[in-house]
PDB file of C-alpha atoms in Angstrom:
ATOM      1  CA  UNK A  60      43.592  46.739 -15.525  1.00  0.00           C
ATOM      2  CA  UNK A  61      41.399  43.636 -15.422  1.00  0.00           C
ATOM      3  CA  UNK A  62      42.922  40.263 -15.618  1.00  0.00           C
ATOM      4  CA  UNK A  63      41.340  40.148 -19.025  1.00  0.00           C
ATOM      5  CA  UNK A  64      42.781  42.879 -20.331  1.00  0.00           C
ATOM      6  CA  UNK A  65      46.010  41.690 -19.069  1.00  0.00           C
ATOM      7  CA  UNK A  66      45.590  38.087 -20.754  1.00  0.00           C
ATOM      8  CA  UNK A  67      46.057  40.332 -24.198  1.00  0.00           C
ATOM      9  CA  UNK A  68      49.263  41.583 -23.813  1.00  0.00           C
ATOM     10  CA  UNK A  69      51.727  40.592 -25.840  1.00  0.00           C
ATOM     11  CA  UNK A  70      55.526  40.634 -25.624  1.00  0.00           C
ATOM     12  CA  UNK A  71      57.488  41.718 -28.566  1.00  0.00           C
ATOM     13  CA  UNK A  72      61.130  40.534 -29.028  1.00  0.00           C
ATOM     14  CA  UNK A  73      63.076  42.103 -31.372  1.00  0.00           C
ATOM     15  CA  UNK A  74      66.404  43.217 -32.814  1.00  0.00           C
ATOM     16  CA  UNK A  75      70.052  41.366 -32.948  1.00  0.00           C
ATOM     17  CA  UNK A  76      68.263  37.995 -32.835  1.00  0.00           C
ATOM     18  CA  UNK A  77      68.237  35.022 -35.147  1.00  0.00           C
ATOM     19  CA  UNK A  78      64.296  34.891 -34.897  1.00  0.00           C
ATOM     20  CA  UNK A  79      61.735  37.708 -33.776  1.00  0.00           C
ATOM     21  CA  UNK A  80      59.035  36.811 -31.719  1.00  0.00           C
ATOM     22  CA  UNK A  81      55.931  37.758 -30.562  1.00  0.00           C
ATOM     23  CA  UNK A  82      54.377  35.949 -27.503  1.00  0.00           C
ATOM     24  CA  UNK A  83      51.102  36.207 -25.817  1.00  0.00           C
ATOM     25  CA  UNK A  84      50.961  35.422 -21.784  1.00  0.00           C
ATOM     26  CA  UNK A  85      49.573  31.899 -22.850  1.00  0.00           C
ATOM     27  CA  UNK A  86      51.937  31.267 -26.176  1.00  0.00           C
ATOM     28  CA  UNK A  87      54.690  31.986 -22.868  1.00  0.00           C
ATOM     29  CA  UNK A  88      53.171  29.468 -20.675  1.00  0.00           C
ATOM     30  CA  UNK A  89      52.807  26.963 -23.162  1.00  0.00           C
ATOM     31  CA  UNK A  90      56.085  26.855 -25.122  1.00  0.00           C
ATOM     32  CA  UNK A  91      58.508  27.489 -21.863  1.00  0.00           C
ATOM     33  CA  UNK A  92      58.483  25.876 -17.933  1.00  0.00           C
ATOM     34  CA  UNK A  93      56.545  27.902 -15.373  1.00  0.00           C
ATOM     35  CA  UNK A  94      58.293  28.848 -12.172  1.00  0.00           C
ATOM     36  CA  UNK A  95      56.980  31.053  -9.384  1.00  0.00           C
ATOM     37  CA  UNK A  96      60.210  32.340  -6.859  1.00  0.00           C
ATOM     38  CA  UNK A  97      60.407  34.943  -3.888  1.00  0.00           C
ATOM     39  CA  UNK A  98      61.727  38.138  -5.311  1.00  0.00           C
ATOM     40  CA  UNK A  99      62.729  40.888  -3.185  1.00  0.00           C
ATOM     41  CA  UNK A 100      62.318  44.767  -5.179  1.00  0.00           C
ATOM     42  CA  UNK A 101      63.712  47.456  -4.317  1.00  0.00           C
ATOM     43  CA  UNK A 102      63.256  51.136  -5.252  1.00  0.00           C
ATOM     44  CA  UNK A 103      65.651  52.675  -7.791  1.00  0.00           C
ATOM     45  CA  UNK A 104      65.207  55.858  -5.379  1.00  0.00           C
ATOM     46  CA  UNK A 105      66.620  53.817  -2.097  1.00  0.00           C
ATOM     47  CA  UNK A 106      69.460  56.322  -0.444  1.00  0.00           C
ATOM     48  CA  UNK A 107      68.206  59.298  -2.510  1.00  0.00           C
ATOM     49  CA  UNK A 108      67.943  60.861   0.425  1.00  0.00           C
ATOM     50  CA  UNK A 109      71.820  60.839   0.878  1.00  0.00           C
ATOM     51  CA  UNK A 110      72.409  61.503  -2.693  1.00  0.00           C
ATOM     52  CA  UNK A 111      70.394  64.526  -2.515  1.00  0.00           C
ATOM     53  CA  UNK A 112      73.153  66.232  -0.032  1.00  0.00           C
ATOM     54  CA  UNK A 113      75.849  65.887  -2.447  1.00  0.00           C
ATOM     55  CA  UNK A 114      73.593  67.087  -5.549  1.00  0.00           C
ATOM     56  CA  UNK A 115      69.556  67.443  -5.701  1.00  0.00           C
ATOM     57  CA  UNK A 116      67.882  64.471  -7.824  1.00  0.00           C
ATOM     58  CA  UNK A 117      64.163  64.199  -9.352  1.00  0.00           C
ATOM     59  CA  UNK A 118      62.097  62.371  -6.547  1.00  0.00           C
ATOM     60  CA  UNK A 119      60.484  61.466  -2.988  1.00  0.00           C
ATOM     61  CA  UNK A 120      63.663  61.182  -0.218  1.00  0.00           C
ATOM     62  CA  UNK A 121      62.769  57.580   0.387  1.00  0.00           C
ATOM     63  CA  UNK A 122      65.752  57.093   2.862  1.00  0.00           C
ATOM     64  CA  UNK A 123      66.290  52.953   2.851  1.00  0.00           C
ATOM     65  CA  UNK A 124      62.467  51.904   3.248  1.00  0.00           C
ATOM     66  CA  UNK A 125      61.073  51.490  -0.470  1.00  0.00           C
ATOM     67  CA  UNK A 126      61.041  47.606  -0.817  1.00  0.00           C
ATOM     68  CA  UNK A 127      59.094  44.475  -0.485  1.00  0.00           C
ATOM     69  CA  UNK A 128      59.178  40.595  -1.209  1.00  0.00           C
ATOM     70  CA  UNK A 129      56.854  38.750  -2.911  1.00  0.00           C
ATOM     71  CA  UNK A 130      56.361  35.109  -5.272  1.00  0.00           C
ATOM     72  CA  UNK A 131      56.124  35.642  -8.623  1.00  0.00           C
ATOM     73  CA  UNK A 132      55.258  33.579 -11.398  1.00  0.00           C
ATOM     74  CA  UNK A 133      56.613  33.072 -15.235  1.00  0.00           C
ATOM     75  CA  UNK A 134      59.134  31.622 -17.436  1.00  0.00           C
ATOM     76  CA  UNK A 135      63.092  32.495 -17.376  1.00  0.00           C
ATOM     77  CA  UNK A 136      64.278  34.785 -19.624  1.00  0.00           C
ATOM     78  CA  UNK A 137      66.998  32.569 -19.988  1.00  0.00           C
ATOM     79  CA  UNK A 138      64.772  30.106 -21.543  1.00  0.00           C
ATOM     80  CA  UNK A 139      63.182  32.810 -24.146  1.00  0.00           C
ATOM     81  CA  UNK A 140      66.657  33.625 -25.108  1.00  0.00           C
ATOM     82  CA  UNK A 141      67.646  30.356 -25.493  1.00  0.00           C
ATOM     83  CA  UNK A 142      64.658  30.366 -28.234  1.00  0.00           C
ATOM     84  CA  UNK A 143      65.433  33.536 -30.045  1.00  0.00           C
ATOM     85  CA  UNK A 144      68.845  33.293 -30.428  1.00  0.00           C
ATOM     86  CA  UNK A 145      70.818  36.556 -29.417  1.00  0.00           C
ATOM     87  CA  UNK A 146      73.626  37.513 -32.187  1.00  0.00           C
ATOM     88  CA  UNK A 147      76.777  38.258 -30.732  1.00  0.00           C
ATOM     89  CA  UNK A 148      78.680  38.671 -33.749  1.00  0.00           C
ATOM     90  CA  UNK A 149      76.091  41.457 -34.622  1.00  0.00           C
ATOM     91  CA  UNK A 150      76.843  42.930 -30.947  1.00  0.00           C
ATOM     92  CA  UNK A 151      73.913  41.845 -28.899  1.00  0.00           C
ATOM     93  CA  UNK A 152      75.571  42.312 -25.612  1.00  0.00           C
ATOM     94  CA  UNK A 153      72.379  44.015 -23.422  1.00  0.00           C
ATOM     95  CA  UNK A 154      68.939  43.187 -23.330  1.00  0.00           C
ATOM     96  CA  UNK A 155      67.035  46.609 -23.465  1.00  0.00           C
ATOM     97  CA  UNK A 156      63.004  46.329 -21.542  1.00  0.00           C
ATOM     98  CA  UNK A 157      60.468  48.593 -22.899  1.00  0.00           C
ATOM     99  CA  UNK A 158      57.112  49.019 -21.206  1.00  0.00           C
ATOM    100  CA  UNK A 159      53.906  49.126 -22.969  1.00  0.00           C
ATOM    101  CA  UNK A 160      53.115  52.640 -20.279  1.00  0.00           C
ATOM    102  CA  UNK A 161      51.695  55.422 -22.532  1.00  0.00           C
ATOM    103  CA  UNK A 162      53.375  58.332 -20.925  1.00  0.00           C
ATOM    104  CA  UNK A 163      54.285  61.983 -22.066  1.00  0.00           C
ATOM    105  CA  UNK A 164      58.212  61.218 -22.128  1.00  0.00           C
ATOM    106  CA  UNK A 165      57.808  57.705 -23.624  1.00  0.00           C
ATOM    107  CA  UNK A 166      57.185  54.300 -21.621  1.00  0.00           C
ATOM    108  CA  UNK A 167      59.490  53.221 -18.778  1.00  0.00           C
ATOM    109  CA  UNK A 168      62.611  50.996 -19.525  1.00  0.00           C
ATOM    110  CA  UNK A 169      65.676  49.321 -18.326  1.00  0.00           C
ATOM    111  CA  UNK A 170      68.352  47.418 -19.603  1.00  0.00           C
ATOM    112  CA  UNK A 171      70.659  44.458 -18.272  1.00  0.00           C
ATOM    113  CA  UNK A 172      73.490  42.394 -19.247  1.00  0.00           C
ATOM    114  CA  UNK A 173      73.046  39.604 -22.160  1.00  0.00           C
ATOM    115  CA  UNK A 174      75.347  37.961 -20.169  1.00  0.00           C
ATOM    116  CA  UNK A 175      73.421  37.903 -17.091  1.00  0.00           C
ATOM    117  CA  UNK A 176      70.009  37.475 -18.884  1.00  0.00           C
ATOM    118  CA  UNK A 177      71.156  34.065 -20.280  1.00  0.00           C
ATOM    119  CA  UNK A 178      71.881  32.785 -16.458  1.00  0.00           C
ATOM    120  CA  UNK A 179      68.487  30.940 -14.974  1.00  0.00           C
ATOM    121  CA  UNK A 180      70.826  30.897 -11.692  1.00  0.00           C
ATOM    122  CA  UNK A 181      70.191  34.937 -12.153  1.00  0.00           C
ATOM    123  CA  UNK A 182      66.074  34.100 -11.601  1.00  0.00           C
ATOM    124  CA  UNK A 183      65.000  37.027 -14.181  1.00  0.00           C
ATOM    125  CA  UNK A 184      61.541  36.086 -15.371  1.00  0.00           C
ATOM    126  CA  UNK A 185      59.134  37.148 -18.206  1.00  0.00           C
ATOM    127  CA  UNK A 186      55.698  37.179 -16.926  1.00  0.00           C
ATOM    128  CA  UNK A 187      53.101  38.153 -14.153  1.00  0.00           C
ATOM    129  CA  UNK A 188      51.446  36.799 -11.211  1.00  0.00           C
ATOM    130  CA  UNK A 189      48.264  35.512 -14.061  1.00  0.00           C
ATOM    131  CA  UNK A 190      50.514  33.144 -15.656  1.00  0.00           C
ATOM    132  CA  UNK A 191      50.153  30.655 -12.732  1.00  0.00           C
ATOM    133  CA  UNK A 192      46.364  31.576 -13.347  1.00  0.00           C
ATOM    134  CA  UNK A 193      45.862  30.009 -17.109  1.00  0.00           C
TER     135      UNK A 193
END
């Protein structure tokens, strides 16, 4: 994907909110702070190699070795939040990721705590290493 393409994509937030949203890459840089932080990933698969002795699982037997560190730029989910308004008394209590992958089974996802989400001490971002490029 070309950093072109990538300046296109939009983020759609949606569901037990006060106020829907859809941001482009810029709309995020302009409207919230930027902040770039050293983030350390690691693969869901870590240790399947272990789990795979007590019952066989979908997947390469990484062992402990699939991770890495890098800086990465955008805006705290905490602050887009903040700006949508989740509603709690309508149950909001995750925050549900969808990606924009076009896949046979669907797009990947995850999920993760509203209550974590709304913590900037928690460093989850919204964004890409081309927001510190605009």
């Amino acid at each position: 994907m070309s950093y072109e393409e990538a300046l296109d994509w939009r983020v759609h937030i949606h569901g037990l909110v006060s106020r829907e949203v859809e941001f482009s890459v810029a709309d995020l840089k302009e409207r919230f702070e930027v902040v770039t932080l050293p983030v350390t990933l690691v693969c869901a698969g870590n240790r399947r190699k272990e789990q795979n002795v007590l019952r066989k699982s979908l997947g390469f037997d990484w062992g402990s070795a699939g991770l890495s560190t890098a800086l990465w730029t955008g805006v705290y989910l905490a602050d887009v939040l903040a700006y949508v308004k989740p509603s709690r008394s309508r149950g909001a209590k995750y925050v549900v990721f969808e990606g924009g992958d076009m896949l046979p089974d669907g797009p990947y996802g995850t999920s993760q705590r509203l209550t974590w989400s709304e913590s900037r001490e928690k460093g989850f971002l919204l964004g890409r290493l081309l927001l510190s490029g605009l």
